[in-house]
Each structure stands twice: as structure tokens, then as C-alpha cells.
PDB file of C-alpha atoms in Angstrom:
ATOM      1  CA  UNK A   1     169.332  44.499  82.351  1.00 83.00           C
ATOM      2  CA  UNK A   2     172.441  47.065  83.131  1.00 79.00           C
ATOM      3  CA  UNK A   3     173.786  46.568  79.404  1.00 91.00           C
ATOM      4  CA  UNK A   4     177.102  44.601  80.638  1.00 96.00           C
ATOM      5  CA  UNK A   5     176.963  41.115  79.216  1.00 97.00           C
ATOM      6  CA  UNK A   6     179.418  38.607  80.452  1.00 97.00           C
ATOM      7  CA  UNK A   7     180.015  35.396  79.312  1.00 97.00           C
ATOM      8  CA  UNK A   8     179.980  32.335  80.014  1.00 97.00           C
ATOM      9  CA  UNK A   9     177.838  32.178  82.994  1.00 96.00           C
ATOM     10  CA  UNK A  10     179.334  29.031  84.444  1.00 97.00           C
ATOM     11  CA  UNK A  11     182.617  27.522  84.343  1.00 96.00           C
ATOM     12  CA  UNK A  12     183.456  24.196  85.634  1.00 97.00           C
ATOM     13  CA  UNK A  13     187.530  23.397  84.901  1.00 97.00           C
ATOM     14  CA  UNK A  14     190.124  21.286  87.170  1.00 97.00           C
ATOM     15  CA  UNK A  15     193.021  22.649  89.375  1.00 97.00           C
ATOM     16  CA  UNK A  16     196.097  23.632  87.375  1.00 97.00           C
ATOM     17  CA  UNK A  17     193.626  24.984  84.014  1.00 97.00           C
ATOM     18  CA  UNK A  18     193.174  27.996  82.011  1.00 98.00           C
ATOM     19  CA  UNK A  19     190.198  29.877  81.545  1.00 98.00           C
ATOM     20  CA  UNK A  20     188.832  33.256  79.976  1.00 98.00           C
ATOM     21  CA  UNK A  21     186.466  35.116  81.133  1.00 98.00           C
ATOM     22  CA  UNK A  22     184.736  37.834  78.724  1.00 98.00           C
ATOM     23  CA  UNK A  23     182.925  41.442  79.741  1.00 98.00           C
ATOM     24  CA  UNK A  24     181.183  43.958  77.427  1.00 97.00           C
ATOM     25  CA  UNK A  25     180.348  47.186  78.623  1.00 96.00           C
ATOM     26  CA  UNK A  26     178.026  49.096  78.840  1.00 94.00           C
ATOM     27  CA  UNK A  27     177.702  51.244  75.141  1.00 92.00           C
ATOM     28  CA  UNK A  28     179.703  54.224  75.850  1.00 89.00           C
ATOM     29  CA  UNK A  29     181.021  53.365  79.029  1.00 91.00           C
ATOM     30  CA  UNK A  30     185.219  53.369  79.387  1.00 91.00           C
ATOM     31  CA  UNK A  31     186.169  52.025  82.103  1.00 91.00           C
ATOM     32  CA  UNK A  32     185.920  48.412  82.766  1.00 95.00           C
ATOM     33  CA  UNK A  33     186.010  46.512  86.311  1.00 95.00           C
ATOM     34  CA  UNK A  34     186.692  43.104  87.947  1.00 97.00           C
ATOM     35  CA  UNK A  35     185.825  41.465  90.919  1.00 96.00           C
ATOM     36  CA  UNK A  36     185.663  38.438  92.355  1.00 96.00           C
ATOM     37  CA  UNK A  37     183.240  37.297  95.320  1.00 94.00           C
ATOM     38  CA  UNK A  38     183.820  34.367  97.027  1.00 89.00           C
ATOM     39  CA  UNK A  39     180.832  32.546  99.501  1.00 78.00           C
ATOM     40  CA  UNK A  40     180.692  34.573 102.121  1.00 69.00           C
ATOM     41  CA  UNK A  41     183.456  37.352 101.093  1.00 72.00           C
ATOM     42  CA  UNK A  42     182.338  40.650  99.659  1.00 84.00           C
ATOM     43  CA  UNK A  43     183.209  41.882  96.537  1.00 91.00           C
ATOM     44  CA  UNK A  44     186.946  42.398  96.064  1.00 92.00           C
ATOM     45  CA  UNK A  45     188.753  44.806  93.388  1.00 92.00           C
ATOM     46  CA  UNK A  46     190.914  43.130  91.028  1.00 95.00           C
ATOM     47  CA  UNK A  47     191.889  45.150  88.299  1.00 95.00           C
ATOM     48  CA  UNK A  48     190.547  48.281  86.614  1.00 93.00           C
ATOM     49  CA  UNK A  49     190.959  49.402  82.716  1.00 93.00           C
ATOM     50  CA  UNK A  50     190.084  52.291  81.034  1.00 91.00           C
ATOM     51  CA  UNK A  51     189.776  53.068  77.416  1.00 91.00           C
ATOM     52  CA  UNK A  52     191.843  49.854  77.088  1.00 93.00           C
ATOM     53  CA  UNK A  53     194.960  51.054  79.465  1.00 93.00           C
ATOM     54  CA  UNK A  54     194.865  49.650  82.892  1.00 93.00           C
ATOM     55  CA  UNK A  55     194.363  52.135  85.724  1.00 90.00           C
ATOM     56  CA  UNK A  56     194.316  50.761  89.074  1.00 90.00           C
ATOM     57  CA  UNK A  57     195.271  47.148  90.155  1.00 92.00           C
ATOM     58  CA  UNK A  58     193.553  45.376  92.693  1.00 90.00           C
ATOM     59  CA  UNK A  59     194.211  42.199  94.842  1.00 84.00           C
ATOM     60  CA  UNK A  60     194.712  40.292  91.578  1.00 93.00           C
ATOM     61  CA  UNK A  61     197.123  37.460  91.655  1.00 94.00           C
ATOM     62  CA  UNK A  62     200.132  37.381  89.498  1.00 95.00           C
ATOM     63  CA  UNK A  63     198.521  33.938  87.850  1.00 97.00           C
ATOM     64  CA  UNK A  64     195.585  36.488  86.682  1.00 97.00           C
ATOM     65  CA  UNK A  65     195.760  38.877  83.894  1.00 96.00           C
ATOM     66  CA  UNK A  66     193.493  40.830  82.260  1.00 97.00           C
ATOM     67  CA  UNK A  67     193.355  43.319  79.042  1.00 96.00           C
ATOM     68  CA  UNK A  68     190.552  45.433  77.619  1.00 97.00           C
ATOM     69  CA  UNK A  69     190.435  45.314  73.839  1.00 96.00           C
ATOM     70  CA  UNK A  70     190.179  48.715  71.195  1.00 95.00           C
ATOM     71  CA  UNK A  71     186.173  47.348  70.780  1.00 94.00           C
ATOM     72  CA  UNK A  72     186.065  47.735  74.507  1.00 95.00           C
ATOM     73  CA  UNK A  73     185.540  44.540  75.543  1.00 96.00           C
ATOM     74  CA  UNK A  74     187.633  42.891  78.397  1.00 97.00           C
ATOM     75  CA  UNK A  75     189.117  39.307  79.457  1.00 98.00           C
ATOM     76  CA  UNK A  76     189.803  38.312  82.271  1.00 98.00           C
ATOM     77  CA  UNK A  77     192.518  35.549  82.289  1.00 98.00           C
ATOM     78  CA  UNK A  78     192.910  32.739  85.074  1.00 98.00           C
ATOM     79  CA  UNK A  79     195.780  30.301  84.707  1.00 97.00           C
ATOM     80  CA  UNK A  80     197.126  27.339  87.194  1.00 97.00           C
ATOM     81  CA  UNK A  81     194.018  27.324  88.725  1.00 97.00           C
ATOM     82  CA  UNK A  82     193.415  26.312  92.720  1.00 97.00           C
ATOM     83  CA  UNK A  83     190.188  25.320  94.434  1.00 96.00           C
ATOM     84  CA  UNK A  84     190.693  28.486  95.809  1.00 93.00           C
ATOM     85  CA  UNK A  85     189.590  30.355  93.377  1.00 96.00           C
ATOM     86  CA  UNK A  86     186.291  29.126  92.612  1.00 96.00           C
ATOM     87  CA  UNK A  87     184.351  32.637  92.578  1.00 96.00           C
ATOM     88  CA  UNK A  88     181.795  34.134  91.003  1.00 96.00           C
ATOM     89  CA  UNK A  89     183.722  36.871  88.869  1.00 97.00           C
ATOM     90  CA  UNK A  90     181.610  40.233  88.308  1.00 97.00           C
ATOM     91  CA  UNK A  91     182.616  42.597  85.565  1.00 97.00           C
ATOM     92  CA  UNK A  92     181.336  46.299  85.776  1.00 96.00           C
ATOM     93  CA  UNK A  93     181.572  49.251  83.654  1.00 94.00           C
ATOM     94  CA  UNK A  94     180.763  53.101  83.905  1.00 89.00           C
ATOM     95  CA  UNK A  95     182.752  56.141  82.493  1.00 77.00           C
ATOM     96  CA  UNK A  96     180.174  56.832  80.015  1.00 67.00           C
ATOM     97  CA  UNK A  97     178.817  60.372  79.260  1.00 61.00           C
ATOM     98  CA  UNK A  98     177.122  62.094  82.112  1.00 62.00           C
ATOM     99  CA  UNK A  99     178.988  59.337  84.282  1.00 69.00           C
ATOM    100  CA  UNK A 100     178.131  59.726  88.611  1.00 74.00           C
ATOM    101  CA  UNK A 101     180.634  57.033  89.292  1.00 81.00           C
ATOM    102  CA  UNK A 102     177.737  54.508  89.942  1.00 88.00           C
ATOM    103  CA  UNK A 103     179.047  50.626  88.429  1.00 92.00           C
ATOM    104  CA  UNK A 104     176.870  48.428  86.261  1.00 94.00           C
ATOM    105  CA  UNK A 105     177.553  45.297  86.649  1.00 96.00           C
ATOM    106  CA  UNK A 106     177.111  41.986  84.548  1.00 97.00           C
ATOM    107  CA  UNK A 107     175.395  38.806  86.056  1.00 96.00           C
ATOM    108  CA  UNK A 108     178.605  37.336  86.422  1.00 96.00           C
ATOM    109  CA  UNK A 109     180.787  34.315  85.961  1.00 97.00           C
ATOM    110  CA  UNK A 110     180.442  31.551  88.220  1.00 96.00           C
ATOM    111  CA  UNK A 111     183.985  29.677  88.382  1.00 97.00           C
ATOM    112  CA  UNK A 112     184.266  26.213  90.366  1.00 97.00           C
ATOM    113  CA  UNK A 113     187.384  24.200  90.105  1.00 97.00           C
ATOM    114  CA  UNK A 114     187.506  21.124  91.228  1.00 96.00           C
TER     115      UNK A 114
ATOM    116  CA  UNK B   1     194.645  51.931 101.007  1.00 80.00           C
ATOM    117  CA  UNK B   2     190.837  52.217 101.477  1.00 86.00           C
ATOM    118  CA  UNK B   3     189.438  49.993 104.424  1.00 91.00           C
ATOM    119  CA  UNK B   4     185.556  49.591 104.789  1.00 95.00           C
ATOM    120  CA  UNK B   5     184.039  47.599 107.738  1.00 96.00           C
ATOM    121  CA  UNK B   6     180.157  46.908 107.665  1.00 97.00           C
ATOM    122  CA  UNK B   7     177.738  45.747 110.671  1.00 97.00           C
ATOM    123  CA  UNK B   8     176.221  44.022 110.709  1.00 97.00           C
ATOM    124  CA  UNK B   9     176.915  40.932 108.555  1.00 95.00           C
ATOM    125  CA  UNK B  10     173.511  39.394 109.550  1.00 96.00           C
ATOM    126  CA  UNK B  11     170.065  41.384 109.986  1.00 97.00           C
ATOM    127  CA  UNK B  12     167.001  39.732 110.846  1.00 97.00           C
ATOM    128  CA  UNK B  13     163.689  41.697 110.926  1.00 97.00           C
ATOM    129  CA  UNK B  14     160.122  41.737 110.973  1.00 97.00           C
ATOM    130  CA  UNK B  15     158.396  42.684 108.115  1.00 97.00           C
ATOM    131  CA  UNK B  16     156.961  46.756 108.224  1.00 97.00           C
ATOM    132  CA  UNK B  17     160.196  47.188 111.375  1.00 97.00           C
ATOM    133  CA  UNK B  18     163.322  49.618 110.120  1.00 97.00           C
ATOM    134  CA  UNK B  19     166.771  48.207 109.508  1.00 98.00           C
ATOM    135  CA  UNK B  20     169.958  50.339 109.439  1.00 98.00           C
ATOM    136  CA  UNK B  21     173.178  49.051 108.276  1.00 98.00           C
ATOM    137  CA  UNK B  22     176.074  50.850 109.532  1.00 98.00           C
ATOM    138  CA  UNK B  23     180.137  51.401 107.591  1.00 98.00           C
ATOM    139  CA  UNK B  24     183.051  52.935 108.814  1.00 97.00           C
ATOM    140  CA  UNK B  25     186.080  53.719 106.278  1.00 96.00           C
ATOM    141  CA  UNK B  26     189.392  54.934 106.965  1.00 95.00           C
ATOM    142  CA  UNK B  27     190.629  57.135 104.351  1.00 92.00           C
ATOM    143  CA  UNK B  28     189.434  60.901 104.820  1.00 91.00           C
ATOM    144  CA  UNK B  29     189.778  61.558 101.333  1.00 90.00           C
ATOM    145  CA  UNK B  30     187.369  59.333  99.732  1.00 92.00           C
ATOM    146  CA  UNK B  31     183.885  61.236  99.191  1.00 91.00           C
ATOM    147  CA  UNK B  32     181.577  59.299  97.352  1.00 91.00           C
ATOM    148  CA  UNK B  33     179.764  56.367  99.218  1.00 94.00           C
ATOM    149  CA  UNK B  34     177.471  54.015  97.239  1.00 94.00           C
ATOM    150  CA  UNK B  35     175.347  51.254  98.640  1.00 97.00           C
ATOM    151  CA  UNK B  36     174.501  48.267  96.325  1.00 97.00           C
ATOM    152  CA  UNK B  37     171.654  45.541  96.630  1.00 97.00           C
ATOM    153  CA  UNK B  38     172.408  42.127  96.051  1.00 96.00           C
ATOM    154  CA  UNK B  39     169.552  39.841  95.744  1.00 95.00           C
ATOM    155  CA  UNK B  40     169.935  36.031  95.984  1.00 91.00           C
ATOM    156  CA  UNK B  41     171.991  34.689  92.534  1.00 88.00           C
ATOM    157  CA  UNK B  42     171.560  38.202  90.997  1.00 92.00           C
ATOM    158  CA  UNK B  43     174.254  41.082  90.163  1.00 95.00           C
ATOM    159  CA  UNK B  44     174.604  44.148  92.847  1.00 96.00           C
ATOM    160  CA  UNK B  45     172.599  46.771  91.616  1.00 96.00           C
ATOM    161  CA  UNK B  46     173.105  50.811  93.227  1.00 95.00           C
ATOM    162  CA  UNK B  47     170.075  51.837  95.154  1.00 96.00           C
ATOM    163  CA  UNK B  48     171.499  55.133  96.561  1.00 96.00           C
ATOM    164  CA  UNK B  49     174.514  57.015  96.777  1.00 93.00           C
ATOM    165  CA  UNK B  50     175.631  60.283  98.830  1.00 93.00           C
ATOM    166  CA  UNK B  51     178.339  62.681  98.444  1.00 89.00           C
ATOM    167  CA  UNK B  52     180.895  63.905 101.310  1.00 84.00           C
ATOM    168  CA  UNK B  53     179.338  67.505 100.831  1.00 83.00           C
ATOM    169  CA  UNK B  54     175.655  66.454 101.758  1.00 81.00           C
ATOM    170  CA  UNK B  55     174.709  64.737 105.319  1.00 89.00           C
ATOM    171  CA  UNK B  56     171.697  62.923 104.247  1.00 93.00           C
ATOM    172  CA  UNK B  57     169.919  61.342 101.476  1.00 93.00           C
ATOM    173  CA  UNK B  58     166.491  60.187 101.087  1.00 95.00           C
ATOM    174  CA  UNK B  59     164.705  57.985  98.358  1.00 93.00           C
ATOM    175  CA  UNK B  60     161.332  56.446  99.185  1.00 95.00           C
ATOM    176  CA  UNK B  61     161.791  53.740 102.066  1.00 96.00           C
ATOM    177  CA  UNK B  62     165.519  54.557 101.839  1.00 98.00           C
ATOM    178  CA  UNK B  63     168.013  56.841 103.661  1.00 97.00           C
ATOM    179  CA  UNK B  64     171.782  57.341 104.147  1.00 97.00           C
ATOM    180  CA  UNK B  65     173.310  59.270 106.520  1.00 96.00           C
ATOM    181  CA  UNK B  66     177.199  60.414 106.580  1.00 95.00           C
ATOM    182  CA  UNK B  67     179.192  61.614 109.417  1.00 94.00           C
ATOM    183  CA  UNK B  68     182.731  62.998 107.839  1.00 93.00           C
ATOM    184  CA  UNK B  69     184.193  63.846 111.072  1.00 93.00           C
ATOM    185  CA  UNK B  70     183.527  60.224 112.508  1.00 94.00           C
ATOM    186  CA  UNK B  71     184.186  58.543 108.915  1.00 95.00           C
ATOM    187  CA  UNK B  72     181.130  55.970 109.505  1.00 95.00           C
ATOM    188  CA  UNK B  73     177.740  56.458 107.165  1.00 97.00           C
ATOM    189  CA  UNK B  74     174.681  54.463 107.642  1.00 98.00           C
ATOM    190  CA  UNK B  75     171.467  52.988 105.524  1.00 98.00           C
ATOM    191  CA  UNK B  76     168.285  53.483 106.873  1.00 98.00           C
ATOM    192  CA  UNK B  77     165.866  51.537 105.575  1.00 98.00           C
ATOM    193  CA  UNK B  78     161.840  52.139 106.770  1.00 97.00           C
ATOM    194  CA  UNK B  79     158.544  50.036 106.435  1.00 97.00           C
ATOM    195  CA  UNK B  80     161.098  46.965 105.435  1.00 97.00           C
ATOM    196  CA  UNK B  81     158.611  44.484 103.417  1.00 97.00           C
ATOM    197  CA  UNK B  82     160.040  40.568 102.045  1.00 96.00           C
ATOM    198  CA  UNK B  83     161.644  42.005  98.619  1.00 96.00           C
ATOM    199  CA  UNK B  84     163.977  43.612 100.246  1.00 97.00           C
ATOM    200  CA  UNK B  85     165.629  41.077 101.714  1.00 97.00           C
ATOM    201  CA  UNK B  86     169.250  40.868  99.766  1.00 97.00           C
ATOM    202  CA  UNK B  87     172.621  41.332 100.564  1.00 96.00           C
ATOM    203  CA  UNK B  88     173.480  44.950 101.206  1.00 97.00           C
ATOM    204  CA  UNK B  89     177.050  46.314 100.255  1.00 97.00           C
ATOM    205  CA  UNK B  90     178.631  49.554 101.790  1.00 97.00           C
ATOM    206  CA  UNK B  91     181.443  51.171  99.584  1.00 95.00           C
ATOM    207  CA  UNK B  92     183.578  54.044  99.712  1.00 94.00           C
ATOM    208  CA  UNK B  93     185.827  55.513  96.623  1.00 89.00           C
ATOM    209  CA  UNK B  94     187.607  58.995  96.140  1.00 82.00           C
ATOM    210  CA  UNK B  95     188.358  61.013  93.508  1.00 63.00           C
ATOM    211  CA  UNK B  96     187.783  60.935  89.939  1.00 62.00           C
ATOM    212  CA  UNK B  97     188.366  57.119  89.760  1.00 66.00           C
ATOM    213  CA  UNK B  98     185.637  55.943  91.916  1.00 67.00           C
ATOM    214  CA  UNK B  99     187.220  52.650  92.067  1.00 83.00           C
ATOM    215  CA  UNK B 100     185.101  51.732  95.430  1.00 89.00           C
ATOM    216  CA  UNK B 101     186.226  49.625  98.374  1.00 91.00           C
ATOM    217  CA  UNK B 102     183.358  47.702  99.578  1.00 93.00           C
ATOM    218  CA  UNK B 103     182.173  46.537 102.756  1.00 94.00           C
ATOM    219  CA  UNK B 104     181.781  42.639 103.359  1.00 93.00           C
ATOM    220  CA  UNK B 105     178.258  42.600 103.240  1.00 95.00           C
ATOM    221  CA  UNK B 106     174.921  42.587 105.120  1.00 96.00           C
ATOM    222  CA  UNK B 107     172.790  39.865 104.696  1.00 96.00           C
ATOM    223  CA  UNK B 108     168.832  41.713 105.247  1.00 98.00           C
ATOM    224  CA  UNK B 109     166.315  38.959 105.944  1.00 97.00           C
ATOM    225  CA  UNK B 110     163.140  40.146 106.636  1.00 97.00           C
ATOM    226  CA  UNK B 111     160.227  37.828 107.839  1.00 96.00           C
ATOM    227  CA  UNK B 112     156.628  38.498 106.499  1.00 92.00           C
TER     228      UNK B 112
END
């Protein structure tokens, strides 16, 4: 268990939907990260926050937002969705005390739009 | 930015033969280089990590290897046995932010 919870697991919505994806850190860890990994693809950087500022921007599309909340926690929003994006979404975290720069990451977020 | 290429995608072996999985990246200024272990449905997990100002690594079964002059750092692995079959991910990051760029994957199969 890496301590980064992530919910829901799995996501099943129709082209042109919403949806919200939800990460808590690690205790004590800062910095929150998103990725998305499509079959086949390897794990690609969306969006970065830190102590609930964002700090470094990915290959996030304009129709994706996300925020990090004072508690920590972070959402991950997808609008007008495309078929395109189904993805499993990983959320990581580190930035804690004694931090190496190693991520933790959740189990994920499987998204499939159909 | 940050550009990672990883070879190869696919690695077939027999069980108790050595793999290595080899990454090149492209920005001199990134120093830290993680690998991460991705087994079948489960999250990637670190299994080592070396720094720009040491040229090899070793834990257990495991090695990495770092060339800064050529930019291109390699996983060793020795004795390979069925668990560690996974997907293997290459990354490179710089800096304080160690935001890492990852390699597309290796997919490790190894046949008992």
C-alpha cells in the first residue's frame, strides 16, 4: 500500500460527459501528480501541484483541469469527453519530509468512454 | 523539454538468463533517473534509482548503470525468475522538481 488512495477505481461514462477523479496523498507529502496511461503508451505528465498551487503543466488538454485542495487532496477534472481518452489515470505524491524525489503512486482510475 | 526513449519495448527471457533494459534522454541537465516496476493491473512502484554523480548502482538481482557523457543509462537485471516479469519504466527528471519524463515502457516476460 504506498498511502495514495484514489477513487473511484473504475469509471464507465459516454462521449461528451463530465467526470472527477479524486487523489489523496500520501500523509505529509506536498506535491501531488497526474498521469494518464493509455494501452500501450507509457505514463504521460499531466499536471503537477504543490501545497495546493500548481507547478508544472503537462500534456493536459485544455478540456482537463485539475486543483489540489488546502486538506491536500486533488481532482482531477475531465469534461466533453472522447473515446480517446479512455485511460487509466494515476495520481502520485511525494514532497514529504526526508523526500528523494521517488513518486508513490495510487492504484489508479480506470476511465472508458464509450 | 525532457525526451526519454527506452529499448526495448518487448523482452522475452528464460527464467535464471539476465535482462538489461536500456534509456537514452536528451536534456544534460536532468540528474536523477528512477526506474519503476509495473506489474500486470497494479500501480508502478520504484525499485531503484541513481544519481548523475554516481556510475552504478546495485540492489540484490538489480543494477543501473549511467553514462553522462553518452546521456543513455541501463537496468541490469541478473538470475531473472517469473515475478519479475512486469512492465519496466525508465525516467529522467532534474532539479528540485523531479517531475520525471518517462520512457514508454518495457514489457519483461520471463518464461519459467
Amino acid at each position: 500500500d504506498s498511502g495514495v488512495t484514489q477513487t473511484p477505481k473504475h469509471l464507465i461514462t459516454a462521449t461528451g460527459q463530465r467526470v472527477t477523479l479524486r487523489c489523496s496523498p500520501r500523509s505529509g507529502d506536498l506535491s501531488v501528480y497526474w498521469y494518464q496511461q493509455s494501452l500501450d503508451q507509457g505514463l504521460q505528465f499531466l499536471i503537477q501541484y504543490y501545497n495546493g498551487e500548481e507547478r508544472a503543466k503537462g500534456n493536459i488538454l485544455e478540456r482537463f483541469s485539475a486543483q489540489q485542495f488546502p486538506d491536500l487532496h486533488s481532482e482531477l477534472n475531465l469534461s466533453s469527453l472522447e473515446l480517446g481518452d479512455s485511460a487509466l489515470y494515476f495520481c502520485a505524491s511525494s514532497g514529504g519530509t526526508g523526500s528523494t524525489g521517488e513518486l508513490f503512486f495510487g492504484e489508479g482510475s480506470r476511465l472508458t468512454v464509450l | 523539454g525532457e525526451n526519454v526513449e527506452q529499448h526495448p519495448s518487448t523482452l522475452s527471457v528464460q527464467e535464471g538468463d539476465s535482462a538489461v533494459i536500456k534509456c537514452t534522454y536528451s536534456d544534460s541537465a536532468s540528474n536523477y533517473f528512477p526506474w519503476y516496476k509495473q506489474e500486470l493491473g497494479k500501480r508502478p512502484q520504484l525499485i531503484i534509482d541513481i544519481r548523475s554523480n554516481v556510475g552504478e548502482k546495485k540492489d540484490q538481482r538489480i543494477a543501473v548503470t549511467l553514462n553522462k557523457t553518452a546521456k543513455h543509462f541501463s537496468l541490469h537485471i541478473t538470475e531473472t525468475q517469473p515475478e519479475d516479469s512486469a512492465v519496466y519504466f525508465c525516467a529522467a527528471s532534474k532539479g528540485g522538481s523531479y517531475i520525471p519524463t518517462f520512457g514508454r515502457g518495457t514489457s519483461l516476460i520471463v518464461h519459467p
